[in-house]
Amino acid sequence: MIIVMKQGAKKENIEAVIDLVAKNNLKPVPLYGTERTVIAVIGDERVLNKDTVEAMDDVEKVMEVLKPYKLAAREYHPENTIIKVGEGANCVNIGGKEIVVMAGPCAVENKEQIISIAKEVKKAGAKILRGGAFKPRTAPYDFQGLGEQGLKYLAAAREETGLKIVTEVVDPRDVALVEKYADILQVGTRNMQNYTLLKELGKAKKPVLLKRGMWATYKEWLLAAEYIISSGNPNVILCERGIRTFETHTRNTLDLAAVPALKELTHLPIVVDPSHGTGRRSLVSAMCKAAIATGCDGLIIESHTHPEKSVSDAEQTISTEVLKQLMKDFKKVAEAVGRKI
Ligand code: PEP
Ligand code: MN
């Protein structure tokens, strides 16, 4: 059950609703939005009488959301959510008419590398620079990222180009540190069900890019988003990055049906990662165009000035020169489906 309070509802009336929910042994999760407060009721809500709640002061309406995820559900928020990245006039909106391109290397390798790539992806038309400073590598002996130094280099690249930054956080203890530098905090596929991390991200003020677990169903993915939202951060961007199937030719199987399916189930924006989704640079262009056609809100593409020299994920990284060419095609597909890049 979701209880929607009226705009400008009095504090004591909000508290009265919260008390009633708690007295019924249910968990009230209030979300104090800029326009109105909503209270999600977690637990077996059948004990609560809808009419009683609806009759309380300052309650606008009570909605029954039967899905296990509530705040992420389309029923709760029929309009698409538009997530604002950054402040002021040069903020970037994700989830609106524009398809936002995020591009950059798999990992931040050094200052010169990230700044030169940032300049090129900016010229290509990307709005957000990607690059990992904390890398969740499958093998413990592989390059693990530059840590805070890498975050500083990303901030320097932002300073130089004006691009926003998306970068991964792998450890709940690093959320505050990464938030200090990043504009979007990325949760990688391996951490989609790290509930300690998700709850910590619920306390962050910056948006979260939640990648789909490589084994996760849509429901599990949306429940992971629900952890972040119900912990206090409504700004969740979903990212389809491919799942494990029996196919071995591609690194993962990019599930593009996820885009229209998720659009039915949730109001949250969804971005597609064709790089990890295929593991092959030759497939990136086709998957980007297909993703745009399915209605995605953004793309996150591994790109490098010298892809073959990438310290990680070289095989799936495209050159920034190729990115510039591809952007022209992306624009045409976007226009064909009523969007823009
Ligand atoms: C990445 O974006 O570099 C990354 C590690 O992605 P994923 O978590 O999808 O594997
Ligand atoms: Mn990568």
XYZ file of C-alpha atoms and ligand atoms in Angstrom:
352
model
C 0.000 0.000 0.000
C 1.158 3.496 -0.841
C -0.322 6.433 1.054
C -0.044 9.681 -0.869
C -0.246 12.788 1.303
C -1.645 16.064 -0.011
C 0.743 18.749 -1.218
C 1.842 20.814 1.804
C 0.514 18.219 4.272
C 1.079 19.189 7.919
C 3.891 17.418 9.741
C 1.576 16.193 12.516
C -0.823 14.688 9.970
C 2.033 12.849 8.274
C 3.154 11.589 11.663
C -0.363 10.443 12.536
C -0.411 8.253 9.414
C 3.053 6.866 10.184
C 1.925 6.063 13.745
C -1.190 4.272 12.560
C 0.854 2.134 10.172
C 3.396 1.272 12.882
C 0.622 0.452 15.400
C -0.630 -2.160 12.962
C 2.802 -3.821 13.049
C 3.599 -2.692 9.519
C 6.712 -0.804 8.462
C 6.059 2.760 7.299
C 8.622 4.053 4.799
C 8.066 7.777 4.357
C 9.577 9.471 1.313
C 9.675 13.220 1.695
C 9.587 14.423 -1.928
C 9.925 18.003 -3.089
C 6.235 18.126 -3.990
C 4.582 15.697 -1.651
C 5.250 13.020 0.920
C 4.345 9.439 0.232
C 4.387 6.639 2.757
C 4.979 3.110 1.547
C 3.548 0.438 3.802
C 5.681 -2.663 4.014
C 4.222 -5.914 5.376
C 0.882 -7.666 5.150
C -1.160 -4.535 4.621
C -4.521 -6.321 4.678
C -4.701 -5.492 8.403
C -5.002 -1.824 7.481
C -8.374 -0.490 6.417
C -8.010 1.571 3.258
C -11.068 3.740 3.982
C -9.855 4.576 7.492
C -6.513 5.750 6.137
C -8.136 7.678 3.291
C -10.334 9.542 5.765
C -7.343 10.841 7.731
C -6.360 14.504 7.534
C -4.145 15.492 4.612
C -4.289 12.046 2.985
C -4.860 12.452 -0.749
C -5.229 8.818 -1.744
C -4.329 5.278 -0.845
C -3.090 2.985 -3.569
C -2.809 -0.751 -3.354
C 0.320 -1.999 -5.062
C 0.298 -5.761 -5.060
C 3.753 -6.153 -6.592
C 6.553 -6.919 -4.117
C 8.321 -3.756 -5.231
C 6.153 -0.724 -4.628
C 8.047 2.535 -4.949
C 9.648 1.288 -8.167
C 6.300 0.163 -9.625
C 4.640 1.971 -12.507
C 1.321 1.909 -10.556
C 2.841 4.064 -7.864
C 4.173 6.625 -10.364
C 2.460 6.410 -13.777
C 4.635 9.122 -15.349
C 8.221 8.345 -16.381
C 10.680 9.501 -13.779
C 13.211 12.010 -15.058
C 16.442 11.975 -13.098
C 18.479 15.125 -12.836
C 22.233 14.629 -12.912
C 24.171 17.592 -11.567
C 22.922 20.986 -10.505
C 21.746 24.119 -12.237
C 21.527 25.015 -15.904
C 23.961 22.399 -17.210
C 22.340 19.450 -15.462
C 21.644 16.371 -17.585
C 18.184 14.786 -17.526
C 17.857 11.029 -17.850
C 14.421 9.616 -18.667
C 13.094 12.477 -20.810
C 13.008 12.864 -24.593
C 16.766 12.938 -24.921
C 18.770 9.717 -25.012
C 21.868 10.358 -22.934
C 25.159 8.871 -24.076
C 27.705 7.941 -21.401
C 31.096 6.941 -22.749
C 34.652 6.419 -21.598
C 37.125 3.704 -20.713
C 36.439 0.644 -18.617
C 38.987 1.872 -16.071
C 40.706 5.130 -15.225
C 44.346 4.334 -15.979
C 46.104 7.668 -15.443
C 45.325 11.381 -15.610
C 46.369 11.952 -19.234
C 44.390 8.928 -20.411
C 41.104 9.979 -18.793
C 41.412 13.633 -19.779
C 42.245 12.896 -23.403
C 39.389 10.372 -23.655
C 37.011 12.823 -21.951
C 37.791 15.462 -24.564
C 37.107 13.039 -27.414
C 33.870 11.605 -26.025
C 32.682 15.149 -25.434
C 33.409 15.993 -29.090
C 31.425 12.894 -30.054
C 28.411 14.290 -28.184
C 28.433 12.228 -24.985
C 27.140 14.037 -21.892
C 28.548 11.753 -19.221
C 32.033 10.304 -18.808
C 32.320 6.744 -17.527
C 35.423 5.183 -15.985
C 36.055 2.834 -13.080
C 38.310 3.802 -10.185
C 37.254 0.831 -8.063
C 37.159 -2.173 -10.379
C 35.337 -5.367 -9.362
C 37.606 -7.797 -11.244
C 36.808 -11.477 -11.542
C 40.473 -12.350 -10.903
C 42.144 -10.985 -7.776
C 45.452 -10.497 -9.645
C 43.962 -8.239 -12.319
C 44.184 -4.422 -12.160
C 41.848 -3.353 -9.372
C 41.652 0.347 -10.231
C 43.338 3.487 -8.928
C 40.907 4.047 -6.038
C 40.602 7.612 -4.766
C 43.373 8.797 -7.093
C 41.229 7.639 -9.997
C 38.275 9.605 -8.629
C 40.467 12.707 -8.516
C 41.440 12.198 -12.154
C 37.762 11.845 -13.072
C 37.004 15.099 -11.265
C 39.855 16.754 -13.196
C 38.336 15.470 -16.464
C 34.978 16.946 -15.444
C 36.669 20.244 -14.678
C 38.299 20.233 -18.092
C 35.275 19.202 -20.184
C 32.098 19.865 -18.188
C 31.067 16.220 -18.623
C 29.287 14.569 -15.691
C 30.919 11.526 -14.137
C 29.569 8.009 -13.582
C 31.790 5.621 -11.655
C 31.373 2.420 -9.700
C 31.299 1.944 -5.962
C 31.957 -1.618 -4.798
C 32.153 -1.253 -1.031
C 29.488 0.221 1.277
C 32.295 1.906 3.243
C 33.269 3.896 0.130
C 29.855 5.359 -0.727
C 30.557 8.748 0.888
C 34.001 8.912 -0.740
C 32.739 8.106 -4.245
C 29.805 10.475 -3.799
C 32.251 13.287 -3.102
C 33.590 13.029 -6.677
C 30.945 11.330 -8.830
C 27.709 12.658 -10.319
C 26.225 9.151 -10.626
C 27.162 6.185 -8.445
C 27.296 2.909 -10.357
C 26.415 -0.468 -8.871
C 28.025 -3.227 -10.910
C 26.392 -6.472 -11.941
C 28.238 -8.433 -9.261
C 26.863 -6.204 -6.528
C 23.232 -5.916 -7.590
C 22.168 -7.968 -4.597
C 24.665 -6.529 -2.122
C 21.948 -5.255 0.160
C 24.334 -3.527 2.561
C 25.665 -1.503 -0.378
C 22.160 -0.782 -1.708
C 20.955 0.469 1.688
C 23.999 2.684 2.018
C 23.267 4.131 -1.445
C 19.779 4.894 -0.189
C 21.397 7.502 2.044
C 23.270 9.139 -0.860
C 22.027 12.315 -2.489
C 23.359 11.499 -5.959
C 21.612 9.249 -8.517
C 22.489 5.565 -8.713
C 23.015 3.568 -11.924
C 21.917 0.067 -10.952
C 23.256 -2.557 -13.312
C 21.314 -5.759 -13.686
C 22.841 -8.763 -11.971
C 24.026 -11.153 -14.666
C 21.721 -13.772 -13.149
C 18.855 -11.525 -12.106
C 15.217 -11.606 -13.146
C 13.382 -8.324 -13.721
C 11.659 -8.804 -10.379
C 14.919 -9.277 -8.487
C 16.385 -6.255 -10.265
C 13.414 -4.068 -9.354
C 13.559 -5.324 -5.781
C 17.205 -4.228 -5.692
C 16.064 -0.780 -6.908
C 13.387 -0.861 -4.206
C 16.108 -1.305 -1.547
C 17.740 1.948 -2.654
C 14.482 3.882 -2.990
C 12.998 2.642 0.278
C 16.238 3.606 2.031
C 15.691 7.200 0.939
C 17.137 7.715 -2.536
C 14.477 7.799 -5.291
C 16.992 8.523 -8.074
C 17.647 5.107 -9.536
C 18.576 4.530 -13.186
C 18.427 0.903 -14.323
C 21.070 -0.508 -16.655
C 20.656 -3.642 -18.788
C 24.153 -5.043 -19.299
C 23.509 -8.597 -20.446
C 22.848 -11.830 -18.630
C 24.488 -15.257 -18.502
C 22.995 -17.755 -20.906
C 24.287 -20.928 -22.593
C 25.725 -18.812 -25.426
C 29.493 -18.427 -25.235
C 30.211 -16.527 -28.462
C 29.188 -13.313 -26.757
C 30.358 -12.450 -23.239
C 26.744 -12.018 -22.110
C 23.366 -12.072 -23.822
C 22.098 -8.526 -24.088
C 18.420 -8.739 -23.177
C 16.866 -5.904 -25.133
C 13.337 -7.077 -24.348
C 14.163 -5.803 -20.865
C 13.707 -2.234 -22.075
C 10.042 -2.339 -23.149
C 9.254 -4.871 -20.408
C 10.718 -2.662 -17.693
C 8.944 0.362 -19.152
C 5.677 -1.458 -18.393
C 6.701 -2.471 -14.889
C 8.468 0.647 -13.658
C 8.677 4.415 -14.034
C 12.474 4.407 -13.638
C 14.700 5.254 -16.613
C 16.648 2.464 -18.275
C 20.046 2.617 -19.918
C 21.687 -0.086 -22.065
C 25.333 -1.198 -21.933
C 26.179 -2.887 -25.259
C 29.855 -3.242 -24.302
C 29.490 -5.656 -21.375
C 26.304 -6.907 -23.031
C 28.244 -8.415 -25.930
C 31.933 -8.344 -24.995
C 32.755 -7.639 -28.653
C 33.435 -4.236 -30.149
C 32.144 -5.330 -33.576
C 28.663 -5.776 -32.082
C 28.447 -2.507 -30.180
C 27.067 -0.370 -33.006
C 24.194 -2.726 -33.906
C 23.217 -3.196 -30.272
C 23.236 0.561 -29.622
C 20.919 1.188 -32.565
C 18.649 -1.655 -31.521
C 18.619 -0.388 -27.924
C 17.560 3.081 -29.057
C 14.760 1.531 -31.089
C 13.478 -0.358 -28.026
C 12.996 2.910 -26.128
C 16.022 3.103 -23.827
C 16.850 6.381 -22.092
C 20.592 6.167 -22.463
C 23.612 4.173 -23.565
C 26.805 3.477 -21.658
C 29.608 2.620 -24.072
C 33.203 1.682 -23.331
C 35.351 3.918 -25.509
C 39.071 4.693 -25.527
C 41.444 6.734 -27.668
C 43.561 3.538 -28.018
C 41.159 0.640 -27.347
C 43.802 -2.050 -27.829
C 45.831 -0.499 -25.003
C 42.928 -0.564 -22.487
C 44.026 -2.225 -19.253
C 40.644 -3.910 -18.959
C 37.876 -4.944 -21.373
C 39.937 -4.018 -24.456
C 38.038 -6.474 -26.706
C 34.728 -4.696 -26.203
C 36.040 -1.123 -26.203
C 35.460 1.000 -29.311
C 37.685 3.880 -30.361
C 36.538 7.424 -29.709
C 36.850 8.021 -33.481
C 34.375 5.207 -34.152
C 32.096 6.636 -31.458
C 31.988 9.961 -33.304
C 30.892 8.200 -36.507
C 28.330 6.038 -34.736
C 26.686 8.995 -33.047
C 25.449 10.165 -36.448
C 23.591 6.871 -36.952
C 22.301 6.919 -33.383
C 20.734 10.314 -34.011
C 18.863 8.978 -37.053
C 17.466 6.000 -35.144
C 16.535 8.245 -32.221
C 14.626 10.579 -34.539
C 12.817 7.635 -36.105
C 11.418 6.669 -32.693
C 10.559 10.208 -31.602
C 13.606 10.768 -29.436
C 16.732 12.884 -29.759
C 20.410 12.536 -28.937
C 31.880 -1.725 -15.897
O 30.958 -0.963 -16.197
O 33.078 -1.512 -16.169
C 31.560 -3.021 -15.246
C 32.416 -3.641 -14.460
O 30.331 -3.445 -15.568
P 29.490 -4.728 -15.080
O 29.289 -4.533 -13.617
O 28.235 -4.617 -15.883
O 30.297 -5.941 -15.427
Mn 34.367 -2.860 -18.234
